[in-house]
mmCIF file of C-alpha atoms in Angstrom:
data_model
loop_
_atom_site.group_PDB
_atom_site.id
_atom_site.type_symbol
_atom_site.label_atom_id
_atom_site.label_comp_id
_atom_site.label_asym_id
_atom_site.label_seq_id
_atom_site.Cartn_x
_atom_site.Cartn_y
_atom_site.Cartn_z
ATOM 1 C CA UNK A 1 -2.379 2.147 -17.322
ATOM 2 C CA UNK A 2 -6.451 0.700 -17.882
ATOM 3 C CA UNK A 3 -8.535 -1.394 -15.573
ATOM 4 C CA UNK A 4 -6.606 -4.557 -16.442
ATOM 5 C CA UNK A 5 -3.473 -2.686 -14.772
ATOM 6 C CA UNK A 6 -5.090 -1.893 -11.394
ATOM 7 C CA UNK A 7 -7.073 -5.255 -11.425
ATOM 8 C CA UNK A 8 -3.045 -6.957 -12.190
ATOM 9 C CA UNK A 9 -2.071 -4.608 -9.284
ATOM 10 C CA UNK A 10 -4.283 -5.901 -6.705
ATOM 11 C CA UNK A 11 -3.774 -9.565 -7.633
ATOM 12 C CA UNK A 12 -0.224 -9.400 -7.063
ATOM 13 C CA UNK A 13 -0.580 -7.814 -3.893
ATOM 14 C CA UNK A 14 -2.607 -10.287 -2.819
ATOM 15 C CA UNK A 15 -0.250 -12.692 -3.873
ATOM 16 C CA UNK A 16 2.428 -10.853 -2.427
ATOM 17 C CA UNK A 17 0.939 -10.923 1.085
ATOM 18 C CA UNK A 18 -0.055 -14.382 0.951
ATOM 19 C CA UNK A 19 3.772 -15.460 0.704
ATOM 20 C CA UNK A 20 4.604 -12.789 3.508
ATOM 21 C CA UNK A 21 2.096 -13.715 5.509
ATOM 22 C CA UNK A 22 3.829 -15.307 8.125
ATOM 23 C CA UNK A 23 6.500 -13.000 7.821
ATOM 24 C CA UNK A 24 4.374 -9.574 8.111
ATOM 25 C CA UNK A 25 2.881 -11.340 11.299
ATOM 26 C CA UNK A 26 6.212 -11.646 12.840
ATOM 27 C CA UNK A 27 7.156 -8.104 12.711
ATOM 28 C CA UNK A 28 3.868 -7.747 14.396
ATOM 29 C CA UNK A 29 4.477 -10.006 16.870
ATOM 30 C CA UNK A 30 7.512 -8.051 18.048
ATOM 31 C CA UNK A 31 5.715 -4.958 18.655
ATOM 32 C CA UNK A 32 1.800 -5.259 17.893
ATOM 33 C CA UNK A 33 -0.587 -7.626 17.993
ATOM 34 C CA UNK A 34 0.607 -10.770 16.210
ATOM 35 C CA UNK A 35 -2.430 -9.919 13.370
ATOM 36 C CA UNK A 36 -0.905 -7.748 10.857
ATOM 37 C CA UNK A 37 -0.273 -10.575 7.932
ATOM 38 C CA UNK A 38 -3.141 -12.496 8.493
ATOM 39 C CA UNK A 39 -5.608 -9.436 8.430
ATOM 40 C CA UNK A 40 -4.365 -8.269 5.054
ATOM 41 C CA UNK A 41 -3.994 -11.900 3.481
ATOM 42 C CA UNK A 42 -7.841 -12.380 4.373
ATOM 43 C CA UNK A 43 -8.473 -8.634 3.303
ATOM 44 C CA UNK A 44 -6.768 -9.001 -0.190
ATOM 45 C CA UNK A 45 -8.401 -12.158 -0.477
ATOM 46 C CA UNK A 46 -11.562 -10.865 -0.536
ATOM 47 C CA UNK A 47 -10.686 -7.682 -2.703
ATOM 48 C CA UNK A 48 -9.557 -10.399 -5.461
ATOM 49 C CA UNK A 49 -13.032 -11.729 -4.728
ATOM 50 C CA UNK A 50 -14.924 -9.017 -5.115
ATOM 51 C CA UNK A 51 -13.078 -7.986 -8.291
ATOM 52 C CA UNK A 52 -13.678 -11.069 -9.706
ATOM 53 C CA UNK A 53 -17.550 -11.236 -8.838
ATOM 54 C CA UNK A 54 -18.026 -7.565 -10.204
ATOM 55 C CA UNK A 55 -15.624 -6.884 -12.461
ATOM 56 C CA UNK A 56 -15.182 -2.967 -12.321
ATOM 57 C CA UNK A 57 -15.047 -1.078 -15.854
ATOM 58 C CA UNK A 58 -12.191 1.967 -14.980
ATOM 59 C CA UNK A 59 -9.235 2.137 -12.829
ATOM 60 C CA UNK A 60 -10.987 4.442 -10.177
ATOM 61 C CA UNK A 61 -13.750 1.788 -9.493
ATOM 62 C CA UNK A 62 -11.090 -0.929 -9.286
ATOM 63 C CA UNK A 63 -9.397 1.182 -6.106
ATOM 64 C CA UNK A 64 -12.525 2.487 -4.928
ATOM 65 C CA UNK A 65 -14.029 -1.591 -4.360
ATOM 66 C CA UNK A 66 -10.925 -2.509 -2.890
ATOM 67 C CA UNK A 67 -10.736 0.143 -0.594
ATOM 68 C CA UNK A 68 -14.330 -0.524 -0.144
ATOM 69 C CA UNK A 69 -13.739 -4.143 0.819
ATOM 70 C CA UNK A 70 -10.709 -3.794 3.037
ATOM 71 C CA UNK A 71 -12.833 -1.390 4.865
ATOM 72 C CA UNK A 72 -15.600 -3.965 5.683
ATOM 73 C CA UNK A 73 -13.177 -6.952 5.996
ATOM 74 C CA UNK A 74 -10.307 -6.135 7.985
ATOM 75 C CA UNK A 75 -9.906 -5.662 11.247
ATOM 76 C CA UNK A 76 -7.737 -3.464 13.394
ATOM 77 C CA UNK A 77 -5.804 -0.362 11.724
ATOM 78 C CA UNK A 78 -4.724 -1.955 8.367
ATOM 79 C CA UNK A 79 -8.297 -2.217 7.142
ATOM 80 C CA UNK A 80 -9.415 1.578 7.670
ATOM 81 C CA UNK A 81 -5.473 2.932 6.752
ATOM 82 C CA UNK A 82 -5.260 1.021 3.140
ATOM 83 C CA UNK A 83 -8.837 1.140 2.339
ATOM 84 C CA UNK A 84 -8.800 4.964 3.159
ATOM 85 C CA UNK A 85 -5.268 4.684 0.656
ATOM 86 C CA UNK A 86 -7.041 2.944 -2.216
ATOM 87 C CA UNK A 87 -10.416 4.797 -1.983
ATOM 88 C CA UNK A 88 -8.192 8.294 -2.020
ATOM 89 C CA UNK A 89 -6.660 7.124 -5.379
ATOM 90 C CA UNK A 90 -9.516 6.541 -6.743
ATOM 91 C CA UNK A 91 -11.698 9.178 -6.258
ATOM 92 C CA UNK A 92 -8.501 11.311 -7.230
ATOM 93 C CA UNK A 93 -8.810 8.846 -10.556
ATOM 94 C CA UNK A 94 -12.050 9.422 -11.207
ATOM 95 C CA UNK A 95 -13.930 7.363 -13.884
ATOM 96 C CA UNK A 96 -11.300 8.066 -16.686
ATOM 97 C CA UNK A 97 -10.191 4.917 -18.361
ATOM 98 C CA UNK A 98 -6.613 5.334 -18.691
ATOM 99 C CA UNK A 99 -4.566 6.542 -16.415
ATOM 100 C CA UNK A 100 -0.941 8.456 -17.167
ATOM 101 C CA UNK A 101 2.061 8.123 -14.786
ATOM 102 C CA UNK A 102 1.428 11.613 -13.807
ATOM 103 C CA UNK A 103 -2.117 11.037 -12.808
ATOM 104 C CA UNK A 104 -1.112 7.996 -10.716
ATOM 105 C CA UNK A 105 1.202 10.476 -8.872
ATOM 106 C CA UNK A 106 -1.475 12.847 -8.122
ATOM 107 C CA UNK A 107 -3.574 9.638 -6.727
ATOM 108 C CA UNK A 108 -0.857 8.175 -4.420
ATOM 109 C CA UNK A 109 -0.087 11.409 -3.082
ATOM 110 C CA UNK A 110 -3.607 11.293 -2.302
ATOM 111 C CA UNK A 111 -3.532 8.499 -0.952
ATOM 112 C CA UNK A 112 -1.036 9.729 1.366
ATOM 113 C CA UNK A 113 -2.611 12.460 2.704
ATOM 114 C CA UNK A 114 -6.012 9.941 3.444
ATOM 115 C CA UNK A 115 -3.932 7.688 5.881
ATOM 116 C CA UNK A 116 -1.795 10.756 7.357
ATOM 117 C CA UNK A 117 -5.299 12.355 8.277
ATOM 118 C CA UNK A 118 -6.827 9.162 9.413
ATOM 119 C CA UNK A 119 -3.581 8.068 11.560
ATOM 120 C CA UNK A 120 -2.270 11.582 12.124
ATOM 121 C CA UNK A 121 1.087 10.185 11.432
ATOM 122 C CA UNK A 122 3.811 12.170 10.365
ATOM 123 C CA UNK A 123 7.276 10.760 8.774
ATOM 124 C CA UNK A 124 9.431 9.371 11.844
ATOM 125 C CA UNK A 125 6.192 8.136 13.664
ATOM 126 C CA UNK A 126 7.480 4.449 12.559
ATOM 127 C CA UNK A 127 3.958 3.696 10.619
ATOM 128 C CA UNK A 128 3.094 2.868 6.936
ATOM 129 C CA UNK A 129 3.796 6.321 6.466
ATOM 130 C CA UNK A 130 7.575 5.973 6.476
ATOM 131 C CA UNK A 131 7.411 4.003 3.652
ATOM 132 C CA UNK A 132 4.360 5.636 1.465
ATOM 133 C CA UNK A 133 5.994 9.303 1.961
ATOM 134 C CA UNK A 134 9.238 8.403 0.214
ATOM 135 C CA UNK A 135 7.302 6.524 -2.523
ATOM 136 C CA UNK A 136 5.132 9.307 -3.486
ATOM 137 C CA UNK A 137 8.045 11.635 -3.698
ATOM 138 C CA UNK A 138 10.270 8.994 -5.773
ATOM 139 C CA UNK A 139 7.250 8.735 -8.061
ATOM 140 C CA UNK A 140 6.304 12.922 -8.293
ATOM 141 C CA UNK A 141 10.032 13.253 -9.344
ATOM 142 C CA UNK A 142 10.398 10.588 -11.983
ATOM 143 C CA UNK A 143 7.133 12.383 -13.518
ATOM 144 C CA UNK A 144 8.944 15.686 -12.978
ATOM 145 C CA UNK A 145 12.042 14.154 -14.998
ATOM 146 C CA UNK A 146 10.120 12.586 -17.471
ATOM 147 C CA UNK A 147 11.482 8.773 -16.520
ATOM 148 C CA UNK A 148 9.846 6.218 -18.302
ATOM 149 C CA UNK A 149 6.895 4.336 -16.267
ATOM 150 C CA UNK A 150 9.219 1.081 -15.881
ATOM 151 C CA UNK A 151 11.898 3.189 -14.365
ATOM 152 C CA UNK A 152 9.622 5.374 -12.227
ATOM 153 C CA UNK A 153 7.718 2.286 -10.611
ATOM 154 C CA UNK A 154 11.237 0.753 -9.747
ATOM 155 C CA UNK A 155 11.946 3.619 -8.476
ATOM 156 C CA UNK A 156 8.701 3.983 -6.273
ATOM 157 C CA UNK A 157 9.076 0.187 -5.000
ATOM 158 C CA UNK A 158 12.832 1.220 -3.740
ATOM 159 C CA UNK A 159 12.024 3.939 -2.225
ATOM 160 C CA UNK A 160 9.308 2.348 -0.318
ATOM 161 C CA UNK A 161 11.585 -0.737 0.751
ATOM 162 C CA UNK A 162 14.037 2.028 1.685
ATOM 163 C CA UNK A 163 11.564 3.981 3.771
ATOM 164 C CA UNK A 164 10.487 0.583 5.564
ATOM 165 C CA UNK A 165 14.020 -0.458 6.747
ATOM 166 C CA UNK A 166 14.760 2.889 8.069
ATOM 167 C CA UNK A 167 11.987 2.375 10.207
ATOM 168 C CA UNK A 168 14.120 -0.135 12.069
ATOM 169 C CA UNK A 169 15.865 1.799 14.289
ATOM 170 C CA UNK A 170 12.999 4.431 15.057
ATOM 171 C CA UNK A 171 10.718 4.367 18.329
ATOM 172 C CA UNK A 172 7.158 4.192 17.525
ATOM 173 C CA UNK A 173 4.857 7.142 17.948
ATOM 174 C CA UNK A 174 1.960 6.206 16.724
ATOM 175 C CA UNK A 175 -0.511 3.021 17.400
ATOM 176 C CA UNK A 176 -0.034 0.100 19.813
ATOM 177 C CA UNK A 177 4.000 -0.261 18.987
ATOM 178 C CA UNK A 178 4.084 3.283 20.738
ATOM 179 C CA UNK A 179 3.277 1.560 24.176
ATOM 180 C CA UNK A 180 6.657 -0.291 24.116
ATOM 181 C CA UNK A 181 8.350 3.069 24.278
ATOM 182 C CA UNK A 182 12.184 2.548 23.480
ATOM 183 C CA UNK A 183 11.426 -1.165 23.351
ATOM 184 C CA UNK A 184 9.859 -0.882 19.783
ATOM 185 C CA UNK A 185 13.255 0.513 18.356
ATOM 186 C CA UNK A 186 15.539 -2.303 16.533
ATOM 187 C CA UNK A 187 11.861 -3.777 14.753
ATOM 188 C CA UNK A 188 10.843 -3.020 11.364
ATOM 189 C CA UNK A 189 7.459 -1.260 11.624
ATOM 190 C CA UNK A 190 4.883 -4.097 9.708
ATOM 191 C CA UNK A 191 3.088 -1.444 8.169
ATOM 192 C CA UNK A 192 5.781 0.371 6.546
ATOM 193 C CA UNK A 193 6.901 -3.456 5.418
ATOM 194 C CA UNK A 194 3.406 -4.189 3.857
ATOM 195 C CA UNK A 195 3.423 -0.741 2.387
ATOM 196 C CA UNK A 196 6.722 -1.889 0.371
ATOM 197 C CA UNK A 197 5.156 -4.966 -0.706
ATOM 198 C CA UNK A 198 2.005 -3.254 -1.863
ATOM 199 C CA UNK A 199 4.057 -0.924 -3.775
ATOM 200 C CA UNK A 200 6.948 -3.749 -5.416
ATOM 201 C CA UNK A 201 3.388 -5.314 -6.205
ATOM 202 C CA UNK A 202 2.686 -2.275 -8.103
ATOM 203 C CA UNK A 203 6.254 -2.443 -9.998
ATOM 204 C CA UNK A 204 5.574 -6.097 -10.967
ATOM 205 C CA UNK A 205 1.782 -5.201 -12.362
ATOM 206 C CA UNK A 206 3.740 -2.965 -14.667
ATOM 207 C CA UNK A 207 6.181 -5.463 -15.937
ATOM 208 C CA UNK A 208 4.005 -8.193 -16.480
ATOM 209 C CA UNK A 209 1.297 -5.781 -18.295
ATOM 210 C CA UNK A 210 3.282 -3.679 -20.553
#
């Protein structure tokens, strides 16, 4: 996976978020402040422009630029959380020009650690961690089992989607949704839903560039 792959991933995220902006906003309206979709749409649009204006030379540089842009341009919790995730991935990858599946797995694990440190969330808290953590485990298992890259990324996307759906019956313990108490149950967490979109975009990028 070279620089063009990671640029394609960012492009796919921007496209997917734009298409699902209203859905994400509806999810957020139920248990948050109804701006998740619009914030992410604006943020990944800015990422797309930043990559076009200053094309990075390495995969890590792509992710670090994306993360810095999201932190700078997106308000609320989503900018810092996604920004941290991508920056941690970028730092993990360093400045090598071609990334193996094992290196991607390590980077995704670094993203999870960064998100958990910033948000102090664990699985079951009804946050993006509920989608990201199972995706990290799915990729680590795929690497261990020697699964080919296309199937590995499909497993990542499926695990994130299942994790997001599993937030529906949960009561939120973090963020604005936690203020609702038991009324937060019965709704999919918007951060988990957008995380599933981001990781589905990773799979799509793979299919389109390999």
